[in-house]
Tab-separated table of C-alpha atoms in Angstrom:
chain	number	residue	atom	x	y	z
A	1	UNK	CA	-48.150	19.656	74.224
A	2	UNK	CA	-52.095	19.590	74.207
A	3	UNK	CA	-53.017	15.684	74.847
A	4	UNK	CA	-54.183	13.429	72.015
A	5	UNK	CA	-58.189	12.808	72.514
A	6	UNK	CA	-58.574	10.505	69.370
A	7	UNK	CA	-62.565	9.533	70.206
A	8	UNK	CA	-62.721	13.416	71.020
A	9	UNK	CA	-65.750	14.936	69.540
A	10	UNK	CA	-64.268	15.910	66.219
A	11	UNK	CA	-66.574	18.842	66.024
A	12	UNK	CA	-67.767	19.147	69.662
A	13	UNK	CA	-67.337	20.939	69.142
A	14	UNK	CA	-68.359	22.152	67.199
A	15	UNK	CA	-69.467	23.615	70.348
A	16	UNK	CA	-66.572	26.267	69.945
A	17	UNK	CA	-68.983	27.549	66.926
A	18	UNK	CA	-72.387	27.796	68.552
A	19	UNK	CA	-73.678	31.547	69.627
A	20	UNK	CA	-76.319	31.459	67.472
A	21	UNK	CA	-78.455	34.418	68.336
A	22	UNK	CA	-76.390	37.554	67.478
A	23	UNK	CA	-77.703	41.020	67.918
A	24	UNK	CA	-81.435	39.388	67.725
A	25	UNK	CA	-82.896	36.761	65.304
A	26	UNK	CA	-83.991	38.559	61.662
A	27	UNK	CA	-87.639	38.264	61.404
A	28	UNK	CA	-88.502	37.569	57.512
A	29	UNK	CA	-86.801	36.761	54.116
A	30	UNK	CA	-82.999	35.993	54.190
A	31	UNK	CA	-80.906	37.862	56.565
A	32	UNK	CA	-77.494	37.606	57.504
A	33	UNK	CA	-75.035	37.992	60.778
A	34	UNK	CA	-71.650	37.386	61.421
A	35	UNK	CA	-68.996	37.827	64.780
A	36	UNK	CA	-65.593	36.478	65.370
A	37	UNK	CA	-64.074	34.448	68.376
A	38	UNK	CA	-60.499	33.930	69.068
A	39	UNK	CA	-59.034	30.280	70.519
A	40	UNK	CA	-56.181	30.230	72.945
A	41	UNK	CA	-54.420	28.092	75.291
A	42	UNK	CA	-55.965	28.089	78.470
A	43	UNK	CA	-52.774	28.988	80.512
A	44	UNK	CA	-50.771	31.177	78.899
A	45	UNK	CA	-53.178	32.423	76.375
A	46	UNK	CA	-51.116	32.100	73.413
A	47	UNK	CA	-52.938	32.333	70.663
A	48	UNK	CA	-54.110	29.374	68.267
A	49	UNK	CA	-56.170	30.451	65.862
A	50	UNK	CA	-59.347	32.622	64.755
A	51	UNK	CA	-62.851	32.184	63.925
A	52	UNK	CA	-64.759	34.088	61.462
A	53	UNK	CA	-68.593	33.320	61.984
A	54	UNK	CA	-70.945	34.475	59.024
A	55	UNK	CA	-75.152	32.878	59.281
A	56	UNK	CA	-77.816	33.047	57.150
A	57	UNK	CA	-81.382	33.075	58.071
A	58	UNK	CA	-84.377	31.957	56.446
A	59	UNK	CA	-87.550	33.801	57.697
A	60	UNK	CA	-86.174	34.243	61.042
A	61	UNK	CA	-84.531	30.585	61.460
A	62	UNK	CA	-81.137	29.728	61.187
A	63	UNK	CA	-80.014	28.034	57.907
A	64	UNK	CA	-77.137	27.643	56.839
A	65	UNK	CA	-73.571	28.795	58.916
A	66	UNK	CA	-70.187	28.943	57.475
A	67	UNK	CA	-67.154	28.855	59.922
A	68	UNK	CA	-63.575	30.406	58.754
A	69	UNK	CA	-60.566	28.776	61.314
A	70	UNK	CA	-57.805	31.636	60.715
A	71	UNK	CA	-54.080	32.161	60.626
A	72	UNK	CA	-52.549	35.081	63.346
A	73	UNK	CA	-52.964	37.076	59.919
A	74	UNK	CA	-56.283	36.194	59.120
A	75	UNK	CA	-56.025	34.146	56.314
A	76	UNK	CA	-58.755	31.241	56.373
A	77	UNK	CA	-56.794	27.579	56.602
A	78	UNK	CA	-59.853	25.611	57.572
A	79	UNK	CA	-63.732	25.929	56.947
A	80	UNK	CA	-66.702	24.856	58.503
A	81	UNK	CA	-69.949	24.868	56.576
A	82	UNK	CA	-73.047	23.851	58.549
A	83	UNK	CA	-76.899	23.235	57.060
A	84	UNK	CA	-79.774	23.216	59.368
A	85	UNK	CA	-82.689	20.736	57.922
A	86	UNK	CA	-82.371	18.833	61.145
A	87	UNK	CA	-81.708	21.451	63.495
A	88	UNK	CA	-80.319	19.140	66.351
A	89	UNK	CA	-78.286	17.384	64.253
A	90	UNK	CA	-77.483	19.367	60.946
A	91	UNK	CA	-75.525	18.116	57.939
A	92	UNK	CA	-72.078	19.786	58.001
A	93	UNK	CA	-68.206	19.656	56.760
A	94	UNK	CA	-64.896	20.494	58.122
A	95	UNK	CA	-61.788	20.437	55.980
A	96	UNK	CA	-58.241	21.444	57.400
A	97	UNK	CA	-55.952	22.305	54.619
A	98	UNK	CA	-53.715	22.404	57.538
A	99	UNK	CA	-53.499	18.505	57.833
A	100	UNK	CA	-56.286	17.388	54.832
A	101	UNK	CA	-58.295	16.563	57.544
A	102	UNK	CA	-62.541	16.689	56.990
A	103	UNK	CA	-65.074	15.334	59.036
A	104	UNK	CA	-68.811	15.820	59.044
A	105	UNK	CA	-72.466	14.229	57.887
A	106	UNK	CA	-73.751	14.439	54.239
A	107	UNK	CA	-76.691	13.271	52.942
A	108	UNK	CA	-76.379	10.078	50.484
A	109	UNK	CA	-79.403	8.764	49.017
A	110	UNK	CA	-82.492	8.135	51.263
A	111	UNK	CA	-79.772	7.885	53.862
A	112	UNK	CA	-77.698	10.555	56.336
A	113	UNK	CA	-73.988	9.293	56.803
A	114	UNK	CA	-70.922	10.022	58.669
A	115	UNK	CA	-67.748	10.616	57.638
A	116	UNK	CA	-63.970	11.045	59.104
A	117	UNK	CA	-60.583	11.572	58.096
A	118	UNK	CA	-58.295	12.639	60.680
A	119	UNK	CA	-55.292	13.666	57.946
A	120	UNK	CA	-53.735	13.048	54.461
A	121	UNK	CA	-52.191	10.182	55.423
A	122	UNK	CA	-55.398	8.425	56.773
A	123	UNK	CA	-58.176	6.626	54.502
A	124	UNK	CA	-61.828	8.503	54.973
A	125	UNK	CA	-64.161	6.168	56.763
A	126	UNK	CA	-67.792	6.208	56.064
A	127	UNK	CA	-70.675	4.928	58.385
A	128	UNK	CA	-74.768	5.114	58.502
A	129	UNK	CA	-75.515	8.291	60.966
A	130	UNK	CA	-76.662	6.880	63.829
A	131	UNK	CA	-80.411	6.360	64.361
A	132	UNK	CA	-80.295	7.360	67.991
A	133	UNK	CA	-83.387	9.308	68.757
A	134	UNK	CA	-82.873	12.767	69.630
A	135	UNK	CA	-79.191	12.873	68.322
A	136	UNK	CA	-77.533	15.821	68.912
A	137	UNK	CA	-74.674	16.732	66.441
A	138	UNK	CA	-72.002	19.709	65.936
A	139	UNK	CA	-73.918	22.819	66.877
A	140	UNK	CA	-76.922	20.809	67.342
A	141	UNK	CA	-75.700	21.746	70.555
A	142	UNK	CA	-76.930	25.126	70.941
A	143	UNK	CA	-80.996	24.410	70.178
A	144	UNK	CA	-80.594	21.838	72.667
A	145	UNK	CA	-78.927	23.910	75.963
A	146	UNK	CA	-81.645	26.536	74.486
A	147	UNK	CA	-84.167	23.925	74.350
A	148	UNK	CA	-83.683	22.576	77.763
A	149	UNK	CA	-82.802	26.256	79.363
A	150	UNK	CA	-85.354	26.105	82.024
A	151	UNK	CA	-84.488	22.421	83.193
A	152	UNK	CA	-80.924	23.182	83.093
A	153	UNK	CA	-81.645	26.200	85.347
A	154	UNK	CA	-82.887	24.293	87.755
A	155	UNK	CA	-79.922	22.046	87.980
A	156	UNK	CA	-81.270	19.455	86.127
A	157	UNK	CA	-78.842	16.515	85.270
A	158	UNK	CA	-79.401	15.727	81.311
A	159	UNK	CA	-78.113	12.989	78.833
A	160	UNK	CA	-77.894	13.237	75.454
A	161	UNK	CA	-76.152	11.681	72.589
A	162	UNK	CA	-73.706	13.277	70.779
A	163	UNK	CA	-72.072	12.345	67.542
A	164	UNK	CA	-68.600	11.482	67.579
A	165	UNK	CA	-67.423	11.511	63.846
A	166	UNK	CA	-63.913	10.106	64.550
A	167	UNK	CA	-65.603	7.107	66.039
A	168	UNK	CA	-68.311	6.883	63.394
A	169	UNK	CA	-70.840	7.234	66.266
A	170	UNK	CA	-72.826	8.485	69.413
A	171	UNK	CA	-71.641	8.982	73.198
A	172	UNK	CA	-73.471	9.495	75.840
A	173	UNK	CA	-72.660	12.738	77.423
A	174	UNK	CA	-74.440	14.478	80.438
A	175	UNK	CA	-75.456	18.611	80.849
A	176	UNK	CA	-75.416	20.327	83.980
A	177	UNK	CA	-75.438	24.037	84.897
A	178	UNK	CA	-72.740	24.517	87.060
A	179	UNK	CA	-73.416	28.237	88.539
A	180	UNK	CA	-73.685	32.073	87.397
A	181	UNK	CA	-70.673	34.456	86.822
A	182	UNK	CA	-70.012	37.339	85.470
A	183	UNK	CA	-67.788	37.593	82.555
A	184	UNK	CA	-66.513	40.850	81.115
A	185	UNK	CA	-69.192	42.599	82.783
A	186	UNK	CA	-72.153	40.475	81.327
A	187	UNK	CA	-74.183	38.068	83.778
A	188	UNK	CA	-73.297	34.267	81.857
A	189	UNK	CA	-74.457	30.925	83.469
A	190	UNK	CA	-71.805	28.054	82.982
A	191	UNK	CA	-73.146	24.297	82.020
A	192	UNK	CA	-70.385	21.522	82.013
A	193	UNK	CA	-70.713	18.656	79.355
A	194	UNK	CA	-68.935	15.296	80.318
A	195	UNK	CA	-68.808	11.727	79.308
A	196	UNK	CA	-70.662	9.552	80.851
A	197	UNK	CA	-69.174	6.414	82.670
A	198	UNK	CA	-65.737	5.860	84.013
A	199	UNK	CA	-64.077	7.971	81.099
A	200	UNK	CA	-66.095	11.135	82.560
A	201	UNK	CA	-63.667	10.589	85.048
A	202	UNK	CA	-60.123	10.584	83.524
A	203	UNK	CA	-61.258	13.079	80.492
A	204	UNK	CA	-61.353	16.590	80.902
A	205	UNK	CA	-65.019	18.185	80.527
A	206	UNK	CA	-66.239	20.601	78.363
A	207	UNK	CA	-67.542	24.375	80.127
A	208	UNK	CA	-69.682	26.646	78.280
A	209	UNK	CA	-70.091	30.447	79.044
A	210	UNK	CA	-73.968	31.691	77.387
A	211	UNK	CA	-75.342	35.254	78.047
A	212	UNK	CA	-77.892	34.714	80.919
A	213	UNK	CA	-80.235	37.056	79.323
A	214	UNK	CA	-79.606	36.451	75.764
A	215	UNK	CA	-78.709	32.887	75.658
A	216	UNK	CA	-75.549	33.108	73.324
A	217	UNK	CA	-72.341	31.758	73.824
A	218	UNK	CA	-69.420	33.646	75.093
A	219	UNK	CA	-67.088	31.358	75.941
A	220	UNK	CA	-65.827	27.838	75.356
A	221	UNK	CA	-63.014	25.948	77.654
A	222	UNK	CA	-62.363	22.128	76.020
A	223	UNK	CA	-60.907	20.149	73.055
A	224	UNK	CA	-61.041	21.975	70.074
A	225	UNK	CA	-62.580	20.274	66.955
A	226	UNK	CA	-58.811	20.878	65.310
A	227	UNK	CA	-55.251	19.563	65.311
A	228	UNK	CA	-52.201	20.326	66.234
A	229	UNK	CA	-49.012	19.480	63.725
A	230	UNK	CA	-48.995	16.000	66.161
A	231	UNK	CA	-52.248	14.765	65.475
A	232	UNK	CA	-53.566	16.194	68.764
A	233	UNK	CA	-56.872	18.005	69.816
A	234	UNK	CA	-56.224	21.471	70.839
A	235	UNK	CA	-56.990	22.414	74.294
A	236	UNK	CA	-58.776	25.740	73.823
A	237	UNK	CA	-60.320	28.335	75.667
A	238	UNK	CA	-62.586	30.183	72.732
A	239	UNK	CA	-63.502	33.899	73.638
A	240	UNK	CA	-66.701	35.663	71.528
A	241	UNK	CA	-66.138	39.203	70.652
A	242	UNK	CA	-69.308	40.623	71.749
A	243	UNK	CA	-68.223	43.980	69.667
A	244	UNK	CA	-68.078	43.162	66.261
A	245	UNK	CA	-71.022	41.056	66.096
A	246	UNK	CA	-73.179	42.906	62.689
A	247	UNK	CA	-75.533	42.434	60.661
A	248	UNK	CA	-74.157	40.901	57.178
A	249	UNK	CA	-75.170	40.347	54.174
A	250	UNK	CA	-75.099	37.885	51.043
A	251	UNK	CA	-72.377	38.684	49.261
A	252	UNK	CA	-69.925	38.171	52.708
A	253	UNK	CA	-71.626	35.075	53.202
A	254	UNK	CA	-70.652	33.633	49.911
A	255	UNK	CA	-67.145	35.291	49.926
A	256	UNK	CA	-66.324	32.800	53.159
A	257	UNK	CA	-68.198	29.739	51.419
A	258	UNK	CA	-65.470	30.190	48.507
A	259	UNK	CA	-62.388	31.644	50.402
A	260	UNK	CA	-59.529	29.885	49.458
A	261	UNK	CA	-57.768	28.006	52.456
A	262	UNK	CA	-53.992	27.809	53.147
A	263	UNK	CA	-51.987	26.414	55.625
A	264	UNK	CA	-50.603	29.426	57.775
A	265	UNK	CA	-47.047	30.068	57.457
């Protein structure tokens, strides 16, 4: 029984849906990519779900990202969508059908606000996005290890805020690169992201895998941003399938925007 994190990162976790760069960045007018990952326990491997990864790009930049959480059979019961104004900290949504859960940061107004429900049974609570500069958010994540590459290479010990949707707020969190290894044949360096303070101590971190040439993510070993039938945080370990990442196109990338989701039987 994976351990309940309740102030977990709802979506660091978002970090499990980073690898940004696939097969190269497009270079002009819309373009699309997708890839797949697969979450398991970190013991015994048993398997806990899928991810189907489809991005747009806009003149070479990342956009917009949609995020399908699958059954053993591949049928979608959760969604991620993910819009990249504020590339650090990007407006998103993720709704379990699972558990009714949702969690993200909408625009509302002049304003940017927060929002978390952790299942049916729970109200949604609502909150300002806090004004924290440099906030990182979701899969903020990935421009700012890219970002901060060459400090991090050099073992460089870095803070940074990260929004915690279940808590309506920021924690500080600290980056460091922890070493190079090779995984499945391809060079990767590993950075650990922890809590800063005493509960860095008693919670477990967060490791990330990225490509050491490429920068992408190819494996994640932490708290999932979804829930077990209890209420609890998976404990994942989130392989990338270097294989089938493609180029896409438009139609795909709408088909997972609409998919209907279904809790997997």
């Amino acid at each position: 029984m994976t351990k309940r994190m309740s102030f977990t990162p709802a979506t660091l976790l978002g970090l499990s849906v980073l690898a940004g760069r696939a097969i190269g960045t497009p270079a002009a007018g819309d373009s699309y990519l997708s890839y797949s990952g697969t979450a398991s326990e970190p013991h015994s491997m048993t398997f806990l779900y899928g991810e189907q990864h489809a991005l747009a790009f806009r003149d070479g930049r990342l956009a917009e990202r949609v995020v399908l959480y699958t059954c053993r059979d591949g049928s979608p019961f959760a969604r991620k969508t993910v819009a990249y104004e504020n590339p650090l900290a990007p407006n998103f949504l993720l709704e379990d059908s699972s558990n009714s859960s949702r969690a993200g940061v909408h625009p509302d107004g002049g304003e940017r606000r927060v929002f978390f429900r952790g299942d049916g049974a729970e109200e949604e609570r609502t909150g300002p996005l806090p004004s924290v500069r440099g906030l990182v958010a979701d899969s903020g994540f990935d421009q700012f290890i890219r970002g901060n590459w060459p400090a991090l290479m050099v073992g460089t010990p870095l803070e940074l805020h990260f929004l915690v949707p279940s808590r309506l707020d920021d924690m500080r969190f600290q980056l460091q690169h922890q070493g190079s290894e090779t995984l499945d044949g391809t060079a990767v360096e590993v950075f650990r992201l922890k809590l800063v303070g005493i509960l860095g101590w008693v919670l477990p971190a967060i490791d990330v895998y990225y490509g050491a040439d490429d920068h992408v993510l190819r494996r994640y070993d932490g708290p999932s941003d979804l829930r077990d039938a209890a209420g609890n945080n998976y404990r994942a370990q989130i392989l990338f399938h270097e294989a089938d990442r493609a180029v896409s196109d438009a139609q795909l990338f709408a088909e997972a925007r609409r998919a209907r989701l279904a809790p997997c039987t």
